[in-house]
PDB file of C-alpha atoms in Angstrom:
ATOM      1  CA  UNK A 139       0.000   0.000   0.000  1.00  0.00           C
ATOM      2  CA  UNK A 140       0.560   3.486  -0.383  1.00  0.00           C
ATOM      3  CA  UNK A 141       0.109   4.347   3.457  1.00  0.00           C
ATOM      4  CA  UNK A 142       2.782   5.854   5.807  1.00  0.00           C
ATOM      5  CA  UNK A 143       5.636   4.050   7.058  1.00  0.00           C
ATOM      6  CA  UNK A 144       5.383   1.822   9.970  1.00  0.00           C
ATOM      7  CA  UNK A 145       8.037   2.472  12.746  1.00  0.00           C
ATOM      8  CA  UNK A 146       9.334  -1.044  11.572  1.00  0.00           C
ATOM      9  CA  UNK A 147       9.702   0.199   8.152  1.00  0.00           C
ATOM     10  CA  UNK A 148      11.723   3.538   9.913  1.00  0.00           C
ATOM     11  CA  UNK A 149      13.702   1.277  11.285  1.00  0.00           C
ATOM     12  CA  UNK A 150      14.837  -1.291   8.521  1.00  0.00           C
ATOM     13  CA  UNK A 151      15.716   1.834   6.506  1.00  0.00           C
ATOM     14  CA  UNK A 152      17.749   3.719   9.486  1.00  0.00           C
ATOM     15  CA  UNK A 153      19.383   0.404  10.206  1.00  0.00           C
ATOM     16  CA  UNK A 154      20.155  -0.451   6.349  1.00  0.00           C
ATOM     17  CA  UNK A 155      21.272   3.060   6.121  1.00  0.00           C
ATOM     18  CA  UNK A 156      23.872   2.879   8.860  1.00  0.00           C
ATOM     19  CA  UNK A 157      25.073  -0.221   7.835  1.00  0.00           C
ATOM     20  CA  UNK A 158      25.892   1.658   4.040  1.00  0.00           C
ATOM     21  CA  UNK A 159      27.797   4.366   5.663  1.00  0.00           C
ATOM     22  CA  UNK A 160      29.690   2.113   8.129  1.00  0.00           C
ATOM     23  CA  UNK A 161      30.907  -0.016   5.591  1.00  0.00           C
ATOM     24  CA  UNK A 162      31.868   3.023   2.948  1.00  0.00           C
ATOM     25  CA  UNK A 163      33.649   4.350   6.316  1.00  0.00           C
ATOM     26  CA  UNK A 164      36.074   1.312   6.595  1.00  0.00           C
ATOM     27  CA  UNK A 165      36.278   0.988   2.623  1.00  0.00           C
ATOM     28  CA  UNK A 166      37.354   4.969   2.922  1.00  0.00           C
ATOM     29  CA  UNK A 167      40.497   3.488   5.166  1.00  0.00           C
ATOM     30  CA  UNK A 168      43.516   5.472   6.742  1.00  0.00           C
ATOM     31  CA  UNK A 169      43.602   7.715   3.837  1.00  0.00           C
ATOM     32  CA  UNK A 170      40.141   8.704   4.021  1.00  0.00           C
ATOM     33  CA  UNK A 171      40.016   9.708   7.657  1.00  0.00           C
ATOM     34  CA  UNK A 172      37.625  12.776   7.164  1.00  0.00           C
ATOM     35  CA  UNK A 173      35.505  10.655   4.740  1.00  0.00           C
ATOM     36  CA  UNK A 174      35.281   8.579   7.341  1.00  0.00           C
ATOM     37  CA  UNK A 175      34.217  10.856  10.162  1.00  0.00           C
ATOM     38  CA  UNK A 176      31.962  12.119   7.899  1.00  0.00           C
ATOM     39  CA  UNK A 177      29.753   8.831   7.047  1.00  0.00           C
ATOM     40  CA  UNK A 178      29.911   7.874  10.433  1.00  0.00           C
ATOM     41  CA  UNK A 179      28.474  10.991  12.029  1.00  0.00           C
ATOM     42  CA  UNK A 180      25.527  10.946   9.452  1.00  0.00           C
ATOM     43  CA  UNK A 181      25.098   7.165  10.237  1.00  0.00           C
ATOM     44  CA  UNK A 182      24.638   7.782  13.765  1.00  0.00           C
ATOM     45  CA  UNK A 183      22.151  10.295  12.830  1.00  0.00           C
ATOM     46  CA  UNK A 184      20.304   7.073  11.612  1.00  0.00           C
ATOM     47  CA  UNK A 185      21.006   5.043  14.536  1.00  0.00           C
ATOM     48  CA  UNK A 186      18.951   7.598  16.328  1.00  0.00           C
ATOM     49  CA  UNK A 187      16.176   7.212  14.480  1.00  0.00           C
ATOM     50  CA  UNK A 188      16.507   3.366  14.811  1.00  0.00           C
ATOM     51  CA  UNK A 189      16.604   3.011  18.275  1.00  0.00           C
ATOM     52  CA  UNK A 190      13.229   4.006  19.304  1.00  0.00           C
ATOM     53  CA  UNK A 191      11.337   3.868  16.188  1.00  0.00           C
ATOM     54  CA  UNK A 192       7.721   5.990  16.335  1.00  0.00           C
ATOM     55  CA  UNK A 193       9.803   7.824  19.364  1.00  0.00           C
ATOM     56  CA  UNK A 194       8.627  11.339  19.613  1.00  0.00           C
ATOM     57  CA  UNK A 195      10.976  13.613  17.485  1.00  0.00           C
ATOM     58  CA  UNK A 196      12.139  15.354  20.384  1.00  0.00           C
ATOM     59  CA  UNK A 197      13.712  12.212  22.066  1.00  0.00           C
ATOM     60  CA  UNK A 198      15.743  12.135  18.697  1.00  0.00           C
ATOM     61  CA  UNK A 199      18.481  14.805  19.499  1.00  0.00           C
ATOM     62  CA  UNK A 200      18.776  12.903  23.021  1.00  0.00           C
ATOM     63  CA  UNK A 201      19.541   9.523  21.303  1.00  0.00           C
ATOM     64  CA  UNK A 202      21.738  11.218  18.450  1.00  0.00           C
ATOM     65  CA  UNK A 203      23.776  12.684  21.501  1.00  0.00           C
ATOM     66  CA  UNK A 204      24.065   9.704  23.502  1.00  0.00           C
ATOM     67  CA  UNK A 205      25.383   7.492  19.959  1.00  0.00           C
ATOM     68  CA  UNK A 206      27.981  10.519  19.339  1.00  0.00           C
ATOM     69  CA  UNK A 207      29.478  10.351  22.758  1.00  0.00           C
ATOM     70  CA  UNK A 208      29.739   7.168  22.436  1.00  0.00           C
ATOM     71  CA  UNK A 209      31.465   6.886  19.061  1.00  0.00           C
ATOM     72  CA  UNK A 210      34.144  10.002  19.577  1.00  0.00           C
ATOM     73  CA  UNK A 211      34.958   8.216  23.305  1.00  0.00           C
ATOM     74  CA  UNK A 212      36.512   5.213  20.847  1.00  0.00           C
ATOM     75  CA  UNK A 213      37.631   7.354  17.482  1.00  0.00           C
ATOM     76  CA  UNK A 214      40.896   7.706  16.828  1.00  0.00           C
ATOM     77  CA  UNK A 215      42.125  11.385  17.742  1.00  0.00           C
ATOM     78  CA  UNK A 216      42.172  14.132  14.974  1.00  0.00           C
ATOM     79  CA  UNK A 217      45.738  14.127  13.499  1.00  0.00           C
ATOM     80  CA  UNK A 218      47.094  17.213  12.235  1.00  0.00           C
ATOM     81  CA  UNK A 219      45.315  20.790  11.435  1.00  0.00           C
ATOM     82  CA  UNK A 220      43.190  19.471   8.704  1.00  0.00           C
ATOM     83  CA  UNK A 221      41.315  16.453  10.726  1.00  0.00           C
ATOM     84  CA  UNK A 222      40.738  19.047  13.118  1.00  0.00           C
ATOM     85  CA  UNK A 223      39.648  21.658  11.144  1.00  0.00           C
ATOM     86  CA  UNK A 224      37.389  18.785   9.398  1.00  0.00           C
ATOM     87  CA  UNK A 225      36.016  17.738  13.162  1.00  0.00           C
ATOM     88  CA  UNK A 226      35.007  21.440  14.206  1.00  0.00           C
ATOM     89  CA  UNK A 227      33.316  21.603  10.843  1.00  0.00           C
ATOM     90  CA  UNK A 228      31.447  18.046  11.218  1.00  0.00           C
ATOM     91  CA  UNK A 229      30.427  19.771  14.867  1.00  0.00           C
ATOM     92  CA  UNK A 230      29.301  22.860  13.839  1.00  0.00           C
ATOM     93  CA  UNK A 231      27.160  21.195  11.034  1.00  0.00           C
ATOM     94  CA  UNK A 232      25.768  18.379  13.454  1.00  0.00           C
ATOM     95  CA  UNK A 233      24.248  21.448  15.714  1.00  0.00           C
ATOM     96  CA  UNK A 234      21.419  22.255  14.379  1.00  0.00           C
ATOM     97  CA  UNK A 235      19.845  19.049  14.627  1.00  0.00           C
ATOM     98  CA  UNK A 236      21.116  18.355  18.392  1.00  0.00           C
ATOM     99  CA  UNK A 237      18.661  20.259  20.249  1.00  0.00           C
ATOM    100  CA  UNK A 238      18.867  20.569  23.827  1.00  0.00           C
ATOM    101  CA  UNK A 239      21.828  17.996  23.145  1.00  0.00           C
ATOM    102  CA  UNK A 240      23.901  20.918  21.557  1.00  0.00           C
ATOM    103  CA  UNK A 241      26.367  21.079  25.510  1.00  0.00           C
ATOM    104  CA  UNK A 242      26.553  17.682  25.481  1.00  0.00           C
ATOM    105  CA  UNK A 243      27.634  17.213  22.296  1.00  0.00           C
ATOM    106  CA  UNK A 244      30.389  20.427  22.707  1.00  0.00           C
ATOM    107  CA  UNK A 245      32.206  18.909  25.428  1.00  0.00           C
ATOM    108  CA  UNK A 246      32.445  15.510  23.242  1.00  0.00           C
ATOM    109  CA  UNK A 247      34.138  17.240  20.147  1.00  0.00           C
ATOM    110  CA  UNK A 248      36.147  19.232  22.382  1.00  0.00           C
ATOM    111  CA  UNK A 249      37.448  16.106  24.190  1.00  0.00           C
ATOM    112  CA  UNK A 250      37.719  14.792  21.328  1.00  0.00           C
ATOM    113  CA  UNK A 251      39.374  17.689  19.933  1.00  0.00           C
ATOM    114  CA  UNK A 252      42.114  17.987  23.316  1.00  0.00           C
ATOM    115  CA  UNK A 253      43.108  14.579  22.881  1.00  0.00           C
ATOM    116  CA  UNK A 254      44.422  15.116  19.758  1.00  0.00           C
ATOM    117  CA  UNK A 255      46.238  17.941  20.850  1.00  0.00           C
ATOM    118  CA  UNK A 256      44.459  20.739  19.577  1.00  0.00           C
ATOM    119  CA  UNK A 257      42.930  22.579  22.766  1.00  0.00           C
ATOM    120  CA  UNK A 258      43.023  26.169  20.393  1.00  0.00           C
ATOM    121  CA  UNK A 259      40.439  24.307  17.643  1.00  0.00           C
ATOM    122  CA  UNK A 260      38.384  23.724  20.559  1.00  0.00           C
ATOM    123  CA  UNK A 261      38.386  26.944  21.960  1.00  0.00           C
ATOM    124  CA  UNK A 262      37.645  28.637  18.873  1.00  0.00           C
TER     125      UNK A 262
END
């Protein structure tokens, strides 16, 4: 039928989707670090949505926080000016759909940020 999706049907795509940018993440490799980051902050955006599928939207920005934490606590540091450059840009674009999530999700980048070295790309 032509009706809307069911939350299962959310979350077969959401999962699917992840799954697509996870694996062009690791096919990226070492030399595609930013590429990398990239697809994997947009597939936690999905993993989000596939938690609590038919969750009200405004638990979303919650759950996106929580899976974000979570991945920069494991990610390899940024290396160099241009993977941090490439994180603060990733941050600033993942803001507008964090929410009241937006703190949380500051003090991850700029951990994440510190531990590569780069307290003055945090600061800024």
């Amino acid at each position: 039928g032509g009706g809307a999706p069911t939350p299962r049907d959310v979350e077969a795509v959401a999962k699917n989707g992840l799954a697509v940018l996870w694996k062009g993440a690791e096919a990226a490799g070492e030399g595609g670090r930013r590429l990398a980051l990239t697809l994997r902050l947009r597939g936690l955006r999905l993993l989000a949505l596939a938690e609590e599928p038919g969750a009200p939207s405004s638990s979303l920005p919650r759950k996106f926080g929580q899976a974000i934490a979570l991945y920069l606590k494991g990610a390899p540091s940024p290396v160099g000016d241009e993977d941090s450059a490439h994180l603060r840009r990733e941050f600033e674009a993942l803001l507008s759909g964090a929410g009241g999530s937006a703190c949380e999700l500051a003090l991850h980048f700029c951990g994440a940020l510190c531990r590569g070295g780069r307290p003055d790309v945090a600061l800024e």
